[in-house]
mmCIF file with all atom_site columns, C-alpha atoms in Angstrom:
data_model
loop_
_atom_site.group_PDB
_atom_site.id
_atom_site.type_symbol
_atom_site.label_atom_id
_atom_site.label_alt_id
_atom_site.label_comp_id
_atom_site.label_asym_id
_atom_site.label_entity_id
_atom_site.label_seq_id
_atom_site.pdbx_PDB_ins_code
_atom_site.Cartn_x
_atom_site.Cartn_y
_atom_site.Cartn_z
_atom_site.occupancy
_atom_site.B_iso_or_equiv
_atom_site.pdbx_formal_charge
_atom_site.auth_seq_id
_atom_site.auth_comp_id
_atom_site.auth_asym_id
_atom_site.auth_atom_id
_atom_site.pdbx_PDB_model_num
ATOM 1   C CA . MET Q 1 1   ? 42.159 52.207 176.189 1.00 51.00 ? 280 MET Q CA 1
ATOM 2   C CA . ILE Q 1 2   ? 39.217 54.602 176.240 1.00 55.00 ? 281 ILE Q CA 1
ATOM 3   C CA . ILE Q 1 3   ? 36.100 53.289 174.522 1.00 57.00 ? 282 ILE Q CA 1
ATOM 4   C CA . HIS Q 1 4   ? 34.690 55.998 172.270 1.00 59.00 ? 283 HIS Q CA 1
ATOM 5   C CA . LYS Q 1 5   ? 30.903 55.947 172.170 1.00 63.00 ? 284 LYS Q CA 1
ATOM 6   C CA . PRO Q 1 6   ? 29.787 59.511 171.623 1.00 64.00 ? 285 PRO Q CA 1
ATOM 7   C CA . ILE Q 1 7   ? 26.335 59.904 173.129 1.00 67.00 ? 286 ILE Q CA 1
ATOM 8   C CA . VAL Q 1 8   ? 26.474 63.663 173.547 1.00 70.00 ? 287 VAL Q CA 1
ATOM 9   C CA . PRO Q 1 9   ? 26.214 65.431 170.192 1.00 72.00 ? 288 PRO Q CA 1
ATOM 10  C CA . TYR Q 1 10  ? 28.982 67.838 169.257 1.00 74.00 ? 289 TYR Q CA 1
ATOM 11  C CA . ARG Q 1 11  ? 27.917 71.397 169.933 1.00 74.00 ? 290 ARG Q CA 1
ATOM 12  C CA . GLU Q 1 12  ? 29.689 74.715 170.308 1.00 77.00 ? 291 GLU Q CA 1
ATOM 13  C CA . HIS Q 1 13  ? 28.492 76.759 173.263 1.00 74.00 ? 292 HIS Q CA 1
ATOM 14  C CA . PHE Q 1 14  ? 28.885 80.498 172.743 1.00 75.00 ? 293 PHE Q CA 1
ATOM 15  C CA . GLN Q 1 15  ? 27.658 81.479 176.167 1.00 76.00 ? 294 GLN Q CA 1
ATOM 16  C CA . GLN Q 1 16  ? 28.951 83.449 179.106 1.00 76.00 ? 295 GLN Q CA 1
ATOM 17  C CA . GLU Q 1 17  ? 28.669 82.365 182.735 1.00 80.00 ? 296 GLU Q CA 1
ATOM 18  C CA . ASP Q 1 18  ? 25.665 84.689 183.271 1.00 84.00 ? 297 ASP Q CA 1
ATOM 19  C CA . GLY Q 1 19  ? 23.737 82.843 180.544 1.00 81.00 ? 298 GLY Q CA 1
ATOM 20  C CA . HIS Q 1 20  ? 24.194 85.538 177.876 1.00 79.00 ? 299 HIS Q CA 1
ATOM 21  C CA . ILE Q 1 21  ? 24.401 83.884 174.464 1.00 80.00 ? 300 ILE Q CA 1
ATOM 22  C CA . LEU Q 1 22  ? 27.279 85.265 172.431 1.00 77.00 ? 301 LEU Q CA 1
ATOM 23  C CA . SER Q 1 23  ? 26.779 86.188 168.793 1.00 76.00 ? 302 SER Q CA 1
ATOM 24  C CA . GLN Q 1 24  ? 29.374 85.180 166.213 1.00 73.00 ? 303 GLN Q CA 1
ATOM 25  C CA . GLU Q 1 25  ? 30.620 88.776 166.349 1.00 77.00 ? 304 GLU Q CA 1
ATOM 26  C CA . ASP Q 1 26  ? 30.982 88.577 170.158 1.00 75.00 ? 305 ASP Q CA 1
ATOM 27  C CA . PHE Q 1 27  ? 32.775 85.241 169.895 1.00 71.00 ? 306 PHE Q CA 1
ATOM 28  C CA . ALA Q 1 28  ? 35.203 86.618 167.307 1.00 73.00 ? 307 ALA Q CA 1
ATOM 29  C CA . LYS Q 1 29  ? 36.370 89.157 169.912 1.00 76.00 ? 308 LYS Q CA 1
ATOM 30  C CA . PHE Q 1 30  ? 38.018 86.262 171.761 1.00 74.00 ? 309 PHE Q CA 1
ATOM 31  C CA . ASN Q 1 31  ? 40.454 85.786 168.869 1.00 72.00 ? 310 ASN Q CA 1
ATOM 32  C CA . PRO Q 1 32  ? 43.604 87.543 170.074 1.00 70.00 ? 311 PRO Q CA 1
ATOM 33  C CA . GLY Q 1 33  ? 45.218 87.578 166.646 1.00 75.00 ? 312 GLY Q CA 1
ATOM 34  C CA . ARG Q 1 34  ? 48.758 86.269 166.388 1.00 79.00 ? 313 ARG Q CA 1
ATOM 35  C CA . LEU Q 1 35  ? 50.939 85.716 169.428 1.00 83.00 ? 314 LEU Q CA 1
ATOM 36  C CA . SER Q 1 36  ? 54.520 86.828 169.350 1.00 88.00 ? 315 SER Q CA 1
ATOM 37  C CA . LYS Q 1 37  ? 56.917 83.992 168.514 1.00 91.00 ? 316 LYS Q CA 1
ATOM 38  C CA . GLU Q 1 38  ? 58.251 84.132 172.085 1.00 94.00 ? 317 GLU Q CA 1
ATOM 39  C CA . ASP Q 1 39  ? 54.773 83.822 173.628 1.00 91.00 ? 318 ASP Q CA 1
ATOM 40  C CA . TYR Q 1 40  ? 53.716 81.094 171.191 1.00 90.00 ? 319 TYR Q CA 1
ATOM 41  C CA . THR Q 1 41  ? 56.885 79.115 171.940 1.00 94.00 ? 320 THR Q CA 1
ATOM 42  C CA . LYS Q 1 42  ? 56.029 79.187 175.659 1.00 94.00 ? 321 LYS Q CA 1
ATOM 43  C CA . VAL Q 1 43  ? 52.441 78.090 175.019 1.00 92.00 ? 322 VAL Q CA 1
ATOM 44  C CA . HIS Q 1 44  ? 53.575 75.373 172.608 1.00 94.00 ? 323 HIS Q CA 1
ATOM 45  C CA . ALA Q 1 45  ? 56.083 73.991 175.126 1.00 96.00 ? 324 ALA Q CA 1
ATOM 46  C CA . LEU Q 1 46  ? 53.654 73.981 178.070 1.00 96.00 ? 325 LEU Q CA 1
ATOM 47  C CA . MET Q 1 47  ? 50.235 73.067 176.691 1.00 96.00 ? 326 MET Q CA 1
ATOM 48  C CA . SER Q 1 48  ? 48.351 70.657 174.468 1.00 96.00 ? 327 SER Q CA 1
ATOM 49  C CA . LEU Q 1 49  ? 47.156 72.185 171.219 1.00 96.00 ? 328 LEU Q CA 1
ATOM 50  C CA . VAL Q 1 50  ? 43.650 71.676 169.848 1.00 96.00 ? 329 VAL Q CA 1
ATOM 51  C CA . CYS Q 1 51  ? 43.714 70.726 166.178 1.00 97.00 ? 330 CYS Q CA 1
ATOM 52  C CA . HIS Q 1 52  ? 41.346 69.618 163.441 1.00 97.00 ? 331 HIS Q CA 1
ATOM 53  C CA . ASP Q 1 53  ? 42.276 67.410 160.512 1.00 98.00 ? 332 ASP Q CA 1
ATOM 54  C CA . ALA Q 1 54  ? 40.298 66.032 157.596 1.00 97.00 ? 333 ALA Q CA 1
ATOM 55  C CA . ILE Q 1 55  ? 40.661 63.247 155.141 1.00 97.00 ? 334 ILE Q CA 1
ATOM 56  C CA . VAL Q 1 56  ? 39.363 64.833 151.968 1.00 98.00 ? 335 VAL Q CA 1
ATOM 57  C CA . ASN Q 1 57  ? 37.536 62.574 149.529 1.00 98.00 ? 336 ASN Q CA 1
ATOM 58  C CA . TYR Q 1 58  ? 38.769 63.973 146.233 1.00 98.00 ? 337 TYR Q CA 1
ATOM 59  C CA . GLN Q 1 59  ? 37.201 62.246 143.232 1.00 97.00 ? 338 GLN Q CA 1
ATOM 60  C CA . GLY Q 1 60  ? 36.831 58.955 145.106 1.00 97.00 ? 339 GLY Q CA 1
ATOM 61  C CA . LYS Q 1 61  ? 40.297 58.967 146.676 1.00 98.00 ? 340 LYS Q CA 1
ATOM 62  C CA . ALA Q 1 62  ? 41.714 60.081 150.024 1.00 98.00 ? 341 ALA Q CA 1
ATOM 63  C CA . LEU Q 1 63  ? 43.850 63.215 149.698 1.00 98.00 ? 342 LEU Q CA 1
ATOM 64  C CA . LEU Q 1 64  ? 46.996 63.164 151.832 1.00 98.00 ? 343 LEU Q CA 1
ATOM 65  C CA . ALA Q 1 65  ? 50.172 65.225 151.580 1.00 98.00 ? 344 ALA Q CA 1
ATOM 66  C CA . TYR Q 1 66  ? 53.666 65.309 153.015 1.00 97.00 ? 345 TYR Q CA 1
ATOM 67  C CA . ARG Q 1 67  ? 54.262 68.026 155.606 1.00 96.00 ? 346 ARG Q CA 1
ATOM 68  C CA . ARG Q 1 68  ? 57.254 70.317 155.038 1.00 96.00 ? 347 ARG Q CA 1
ATOM 69  C CA . GLU Q 1 69  ? 57.470 71.525 158.648 1.00 94.00 ? 348 GLU Q CA 1
ATOM 70  C CA . LYS Q 1 70  ? 57.878 69.976 162.089 1.00 94.00 ? 349 LYS Q CA 1
ATOM 71  C CA . PRO Q 1 71  ? 56.180 68.221 163.687 1.00 94.00 ? 350 PRO Q CA 1
ATOM 72  C CA . ALA Q 1 72  ? 55.409 65.518 161.147 1.00 94.00 ? 351 ALA Q CA 1
ATOM 73  C CA . GLN Q 1 73  ? 57.932 66.842 158.634 1.00 95.00 ? 352 GLN Q CA 1
ATOM 74  C CA . GLY Q 1 74  ? 58.142 64.368 155.764 1.00 95.00 ? 353 GLY Q CA 1
ATOM 75  C CA . VAL Q 1 75  ? 55.151 62.394 157.090 1.00 96.00 ? 354 VAL Q CA 1
ATOM 76  C CA . LEU Q 1 76  ? 52.227 61.567 154.795 1.00 97.00 ? 355 LEU Q CA 1
ATOM 77  C CA . SER Q 1 77  ? 49.326 63.186 156.633 1.00 97.00 ? 356 SER Q CA 1
ATOM 78  C CA . PRO Q 1 78  ? 45.731 64.349 156.442 1.00 98.00 ? 357 PRO Q CA 1
ATOM 79  C CA . LEU Q 1 79  ? 45.171 68.060 155.857 1.00 98.00 ? 358 LEU Q CA 1
ATOM 80  C CA . GLY Q 1 80  ? 44.456 70.416 158.749 1.00 97.00 ? 359 GLY Q CA 1
ATOM 81  C CA . GLY Q 1 81  ? 46.116 71.867 161.792 1.00 96.00 ? 360 GLY Q CA 1
ATOM 82  C CA . ARG Q 1 82  ? 45.478 74.097 164.799 1.00 94.00 ? 361 ARG Q CA 1
ATOM 83  C CA . LEU Q 1 83  ? 41.983 75.304 165.629 1.00 94.00 ? 362 LEU Q CA 1
ATOM 84  C CA . SER Q 1 84  ? 41.772 79.103 165.286 1.00 90.00 ? 363 SER Q CA 1
ATOM 85  C CA . LYS Q 1 85  ? 40.721 80.761 168.554 1.00 85.00 ? 364 LYS Q CA 1
ATOM 86  C CA . GLY Q 1 86  ? 37.507 82.751 168.264 1.00 82.00 ? 365 GLY Q CA 1
ATOM 87  C CA . VAL Q 1 87  ? 36.468 80.905 165.098 1.00 87.00 ? 366 VAL Q CA 1
ATOM 88  C CA . PRO Q 1 88  ? 33.800 78.153 165.047 1.00 89.00 ? 367 PRO Q CA 1
ATOM 89  C CA . LEU Q 1 89  ? 35.306 74.691 164.526 1.00 93.00 ? 368 LEU Q CA 1
ATOM 90  C CA . GLU Q 1 90  ? 33.740 74.053 161.128 1.00 94.00 ? 369 GLU Q CA 1
ATOM 91  C CA . LYS Q 1 91  ? 34.737 77.465 159.732 1.00 94.00 ? 370 LYS Q CA 1
ATOM 92  C CA . SER Q 1 92  ? 38.255 77.071 161.121 1.00 95.00 ? 371 SER Q CA 1
ATOM 93  C CA . LEU Q 1 93  ? 38.627 73.669 159.436 1.00 97.00 ? 372 LEU Q CA 1
ATOM 94  C CA . ARG Q 1 94  ? 37.126 74.832 156.127 1.00 97.00 ? 373 ARG Q CA 1
ATOM 95  C CA . ASP Q 1 95  ? 39.495 77.834 156.111 1.00 97.00 ? 374 ASP Q CA 1
ATOM 96  C CA . LYS Q 1 96  ? 42.491 75.586 156.897 1.00 97.00 ? 375 LYS Q CA 1
ATOM 97  C CA . ILE Q 1 97  ? 41.645 73.060 154.160 1.00 98.00 ? 376 ILE Q CA 1
ATOM 98  C CA . ARG Q 1 98  ? 41.038 75.852 151.627 1.00 98.00 ? 377 ARG Q CA 1
ATOM 99  C CA . GLY Q 1 99  ? 44.348 77.469 152.582 1.00 98.00 ? 378 GLY Q CA 1
ATOM 100 C CA . GLU Q 1 100 ? 46.349 74.233 152.385 1.00 98.00 ? 379 GLU Q CA 1
ATOM 101 C CA . SER Q 1 101 ? 44.746 72.742 149.280 1.00 98.00 ? 380 SER Q CA 1
ATOM 102 C CA . GLY Q 1 102 ? 42.577 75.310 147.492 1.00 98.00 ? 381 GLY Q CA 1
ATOM 103 C CA . LEU Q 1 103 ? 39.573 73.010 147.962 1.00 98.00 ? 382 LEU Q CA 1
ATOM 104 C CA . GLU Q 1 104 ? 36.133 73.813 149.328 1.00 98.00 ? 383 GLU Q CA 1
ATOM 105 C CA . MET Q 1 105 ? 34.654 71.172 151.635 1.00 97.00 ? 384 MET Q CA 1
ATOM 106 C CA . GLU Q 1 106 ? 31.172 69.658 151.496 1.00 95.00 ? 385 GLU Q CA 1
ATOM 107 C CA . GLY Q 1 107 ? 29.463 67.244 153.856 1.00 94.00 ? 386 GLY Q CA 1
ATOM 108 C CA . LEU Q 1 108 ? 31.877 67.448 156.776 1.00 94.00 ? 387 LEU Q CA 1
ATOM 109 C CA . THR Q 1 109 ? 31.451 64.568 159.216 1.00 93.00 ? 388 THR Q CA 1
ATOM 110 C CA . LEU Q 1 110 ? 33.089 64.477 162.640 1.00 93.00 ? 389 LEU Q CA 1
ATOM 111 C CA . LEU Q 1 111 ? 34.511 60.962 163.004 1.00 92.00 ? 390 LEU Q CA 1
ATOM 112 C CA . GLY Q 1 112 ? 36.105 61.217 166.427 1.00 90.00 ? 391 GLY Q CA 1
ATOM 113 C CA . SER Q 1 113 ? 39.221 62.506 168.104 1.00 92.00 ? 392 SER Q CA 1
ATOM 114 C CA . GLN Q 1 114 ? 42.709 61.387 169.006 1.00 94.00 ? 393 GLN Q CA 1
ATOM 115 C CA . ARG Q 1 115 ? 45.630 62.685 170.971 1.00 95.00 ? 394 ARG Q CA 1
ATOM 116 C CA . VAL Q 1 116 ? 48.942 62.687 169.144 1.00 95.00 ? 395 VAL Q CA 1
ATOM 117 C CA . VAL Q 1 117 ? 52.251 63.501 170.817 1.00 95.00 ? 396 VAL Q CA 1
ATOM 118 C CA . TRP Q 1 118 ? 55.145 64.185 168.484 1.00 94.00 ? 397 TRP Q CA 1
ATOM 119 C CA . GLY Q 1 119 ? 58.701 63.967 169.809 1.00 94.00 ? 398 GLY Q CA 1
ATOM 120 C CA . GLU Q 1 120 ? 59.744 67.076 167.890 1.00 94.00 ? 399 GLU Q CA 1
ATOM 121 C CA . ASP Q 1 121 ? 58.520 70.626 167.773 1.00 93.00 ? 400 ASP Q CA 1
ATOM 122 C CA . PRO Q 1 122 ? 58.730 73.367 165.147 1.00 93.00 ? 401 PRO Q CA 1
ATOM 123 C CA . LEU Q 1 123 ? 60.052 76.002 167.564 1.00 94.00 ? 402 LEU Q CA 1
ATOM 124 C CA . GLY Q 1 124 ? 63.162 74.399 169.059 1.00 94.00 ? 403 GLY Q CA 1
ATOM 125 C CA . HIS Q 1 125 ? 62.017 74.331 172.699 1.00 96.00 ? 404 HIS Q CA 1
ATOM 126 C CA . GLY Q 1 126 ? 62.723 70.606 172.963 1.00 95.00 ? 405 GLY Q CA 1
ATOM 127 C CA . LYS Q 1 127 ? 59.384 69.678 174.597 1.00 96.00 ? 406 LYS Q CA 1
ATOM 128 C CA . GLY Q 1 128 ? 57.730 68.020 171.587 1.00 96.00 ? 407 GLY Q CA 1
ATOM 129 C CA . THR Q 1 129 ? 54.256 68.783 170.280 1.00 96.00 ? 408 THR Q CA 1
ATOM 130 C CA . ASP Q 1 130 ? 51.165 67.525 172.105 1.00 96.00 ? 409 ASP Q CA 1
ATOM 131 C CA . THR Q 1 131 ? 47.899 67.739 170.154 1.00 96.00 ? 410 THR Q CA 1
ATOM 132 C CA . PHE Q 1 132 ? 44.275 66.815 170.694 1.00 96.00 ? 411 PHE Q CA 1
ATOM 133 C CA . THR Q 1 133 ? 42.781 66.474 167.225 1.00 96.00 ? 412 THR Q CA 1
ATOM 134 C CA . TYR Q 1 134 ? 39.212 66.359 165.974 1.00 95.00 ? 413 TYR Q CA 1
ATOM 135 C CA . MET Q 1 135 ? 39.069 64.033 162.955 1.00 95.00 ? 414 MET Q CA 1
ATOM 136 C CA . PHE Q 1 136 ? 36.763 64.871 160.027 1.00 96.00 ? 415 PHE Q CA 1
ATOM 137 C CA . TYR Q 1 137 ? 35.829 63.467 156.650 1.00 96.00 ? 416 TYR Q CA 1
ATOM 138 C CA . GLY Q 1 138 ? 34.320 65.369 153.722 1.00 96.00 ? 417 GLY Q CA 1
ATOM 139 C CA . LEU Q 1 139 ? 34.207 65.877 149.988 1.00 97.00 ? 418 LEU Q CA 1
ATOM 140 C CA . GLY Q 1 140 ? 36.731 68.218 148.373 1.00 98.00 ? 419 GLY Q CA 1
ATOM 141 C CA . ILE Q 1 141 ? 35.471 70.443 145.563 1.00 98.00 ? 420 ILE Q CA 1
ATOM 142 C CA . GLY Q 1 142 ? 37.704 72.360 143.160 1.00 98.00 ? 421 GLY Q CA 1
ATOM 143 C CA . GLU Q 1 143 ? 41.256 71.993 141.918 1.00 98.00 ? 422 GLU Q CA 1
ATOM 144 C CA . ILE Q 1 144 ? 44.052 70.947 144.283 1.00 98.00 ? 423 ILE Q CA 1
ATOM 145 C CA . LYS Q 1 145 ? 46.684 73.640 144.822 1.00 98.00 ? 424 LYS Q CA 1
ATOM 146 C CA . LEU Q 1 146 ? 48.902 72.762 147.781 1.00 98.00 ? 425 LEU Q CA 1
ATOM 147 C CA . ASP Q 1 147 ? 50.315 75.654 149.791 1.00 97.00 ? 426 ASP Q CA 1
ATOM 148 C CA . LYS Q 1 148 ? 53.963 75.996 150.841 1.00 97.00 ? 427 LYS Q CA 1
ATOM 149 C CA . THR Q 1 149 ? 53.489 73.898 154.035 1.00 96.00 ? 428 THR Q CA 1
ATOM 150 C CA . LEU Q 1 150 ? 52.678 70.750 152.021 1.00 97.00 ? 429 LEU Q CA 1
ATOM 151 C CA . GLU Q 1 151 ? 54.249 68.845 149.150 1.00 96.00 ? 430 GLU Q CA 1
ATOM 152 C CA . ASN Q 1 152 ? 53.760 65.729 147.046 1.00 96.00 ? 431 ASN Q CA 1
ATOM 153 C CA . GLN Q 1 153 ? 50.081 65.024 147.411 1.00 97.00 ? 432 GLN Q CA 1
ATOM 154 C CA . ALA Q 1 154 ? 48.941 61.426 147.425 1.00 97.00 ? 433 ALA Q CA 1
ATOM 155 C CA . LEU Q 1 155 ? 45.513 60.371 146.200 1.00 98.00 ? 434 LEU Q CA 1
ATOM 156 C CA . LEU Q 1 156 ? 44.802 56.967 147.686 1.00 98.00 ? 435 LEU Q CA 1
ATOM 157 C CA . SER Q 1 157 ? 41.900 54.767 146.584 1.00 97.00 ? 436 SER Q CA 1
ATOM 158 C CA . PRO Q 1 158 ? 40.369 52.152 148.888 1.00 97.00 ? 437 PRO Q CA 1
ATOM 159 C CA . GLU Q 1 159 ? 41.869 49.450 146.630 1.00 97.00 ? 438 GLU Q CA 1
ATOM 160 C CA . GLU Q 1 160 ? 45.360 50.940 147.030 1.00 97.00 ? 439 GLU Q CA 1
ATOM 161 C CA . TYR Q 1 161 ? 45.068 51.064 150.820 1.00 97.00 ? 440 TYR Q CA 1
ATOM 162 C CA . THR Q 1 162 ? 46.572 47.641 151.399 1.00 97.00 ? 441 THR Q CA 1
ATOM 163 C CA . THR Q 1 163 ? 48.110 46.149 154.524 1.00 97.00 ? 442 THR Q CA 1
ATOM 164 C CA . GLU Q 1 164 ? 51.542 46.765 153.014 1.00 97.00 ? 443 GLU Q CA 1
ATOM 165 C CA . TYR Q 1 165 ? 50.792 50.429 152.233 1.00 97.00 ? 444 TYR Q CA 1
ATOM 166 C CA . ARG Q 1 166 ? 49.262 50.905 155.692 1.00 97.00 ? 445 ARG Q CA 1
ATOM 167 C CA . LYS Q 1 167 ? 52.482 49.739 157.429 1.00 96.00 ? 446 LYS Q CA 1
ATOM 168 C CA . ASN Q 1 168 ? 54.364 52.776 156.083 1.00 95.00 ? 447 ASN Q CA 1
ATOM 169 C CA . LEU Q 1 169 ? 51.970 55.314 157.640 1.00 97.00 ? 448 LEU Q CA 1
ATOM 170 C CA . HIS Q 1 170 ? 51.932 56.977 161.058 1.00 95.00 ? 449 HIS Q CA 1
ATOM 171 C CA . THR Q 1 171 ? 49.497 55.183 163.383 1.00 96.00 ? 450 THR Q CA 1
ATOM 172 C CA . TYR Q 1 172 ? 47.284 58.307 163.548 1.00 95.00 ? 451 TYR Q CA 1
ATOM 173 C CA . THR Q 1 173 ? 46.927 58.295 159.761 1.00 97.00 ? 452 THR Q CA 1
ATOM 174 C CA . GLN Q 1 174 ? 46.307 54.536 159.794 1.00 97.00 ? 453 GLN Q CA 1
ATOM 175 C CA . ASP Q 1 175 ? 43.434 54.904 162.273 1.00 95.00 ? 454 ASP Q CA 1
ATOM 176 C CA . PHE Q 1 176 ? 42.008 57.796 160.284 1.00 95.00 ? 455 PHE Q CA 1
ATOM 177 C CA . LEU Q 1 177 ? 42.162 55.943 156.952 1.00 97.00 ? 456 LEU Q CA 1
ATOM 178 C CA . ASP Q 1 178 ? 40.737 52.772 158.515 1.00 97.00 ? 457 ASP Q CA 1
ATOM 179 C CA . ALA Q 1 179 ? 37.626 54.813 159.402 1.00 95.00 ? 458 ALA Q CA 1
ATOM 180 C CA . VAL Q 1 180 ? 37.459 56.747 156.120 1.00 96.00 ? 459 VAL Q CA 1
ATOM 181 C CA . MET Q 1 181 ? 38.058 54.142 153.416 1.00 97.00 ? 460 MET Q CA 1
ATOM 182 C CA . PRO Q 1 182 ? 34.623 52.479 153.873 1.00 96.00 ? 461 PRO Q CA 1
ATOM 183 C CA . LEU Q 1 183 ? 33.046 55.949 153.596 1.00 96.00 ? 462 LEU Q CA 1
ATOM 184 C CA . ILE Q 1 184 ? 34.918 56.683 150.374 1.00 97.00 ? 463 ILE Q CA 1
ATOM 185 C CA . THR Q 1 185 ? 33.791 53.322 148.966 1.00 96.00 ? 464 THR Q CA 1
ATOM 186 C CA . GLN Q 1 186 ? 30.208 54.086 149.988 1.00 93.00 ? 465 GLN Q CA 1
ATOM 187 C CA . ASP Q 1 187 ? 30.272 57.629 148.576 1.00 91.00 ? 466 ASP Q CA 1
ATOM 188 C CA . SER Q 1 188 ? 31.746 56.405 145.276 1.00 84.00 ? 467 SER Q CA 1
ATOM 189 C CA . ARG Q 1 189 ? 28.726 54.213 144.531 1.00 80.00 ? 468 ARG Q CA 1
#
C-alpha cells in the first residue's frame, strides 16, 4: 500500500520546455476537441484515463447518484468523470458537476487520488476501464437537476452513513465518503 502524505502542493504547470509560460488561451489550444469513436475506443482500451470526482455537500448531505452508463452502471457514485484536455482541473470539474447536476461548486478541496479499474467498459473493446481519479469535496449551490447520465440521486447525511449502508457501496465510494463525512459534519455546524 502506498502511504499518501502530500508534501508537494497541487499545481498546474502551463509551461513549455523552453520555459515559456503558457496563457490560458495557449493552453486551450491543446484541447483537440472530440476524438472519433474509433480513436477514442483505441485510447480507452490502451491507456489509463485521468478523472476527477467530487462528493458534493448539498444542504448538509453527500450527493451521490446512480450511473446509467458503463463503467459503474447502476453503481451509487460521486459526481464527475474524465478530465477535459486543455482545460484547467478546477474548471473541468466545475463544468462536469454543473453539467451532471445543475449545481455550482464552492470551496473545492482536493482530498487525494485513487486508481480504480473497472472490469467493464462503455465501448465494447473488452479491456475494462482504468482510471486515475482526483477526489474533491465542495459545497453545491443551486437546485439539483440530474442530466441523462445519472438517475436516482441519494442525499446521505453523516448519521445515515452507517456500517450497514457502507457495505453496499463500491470500495472507492466508501473511501471517499469515509474522508468526506467528517467534513460535512464540520461544515454543518
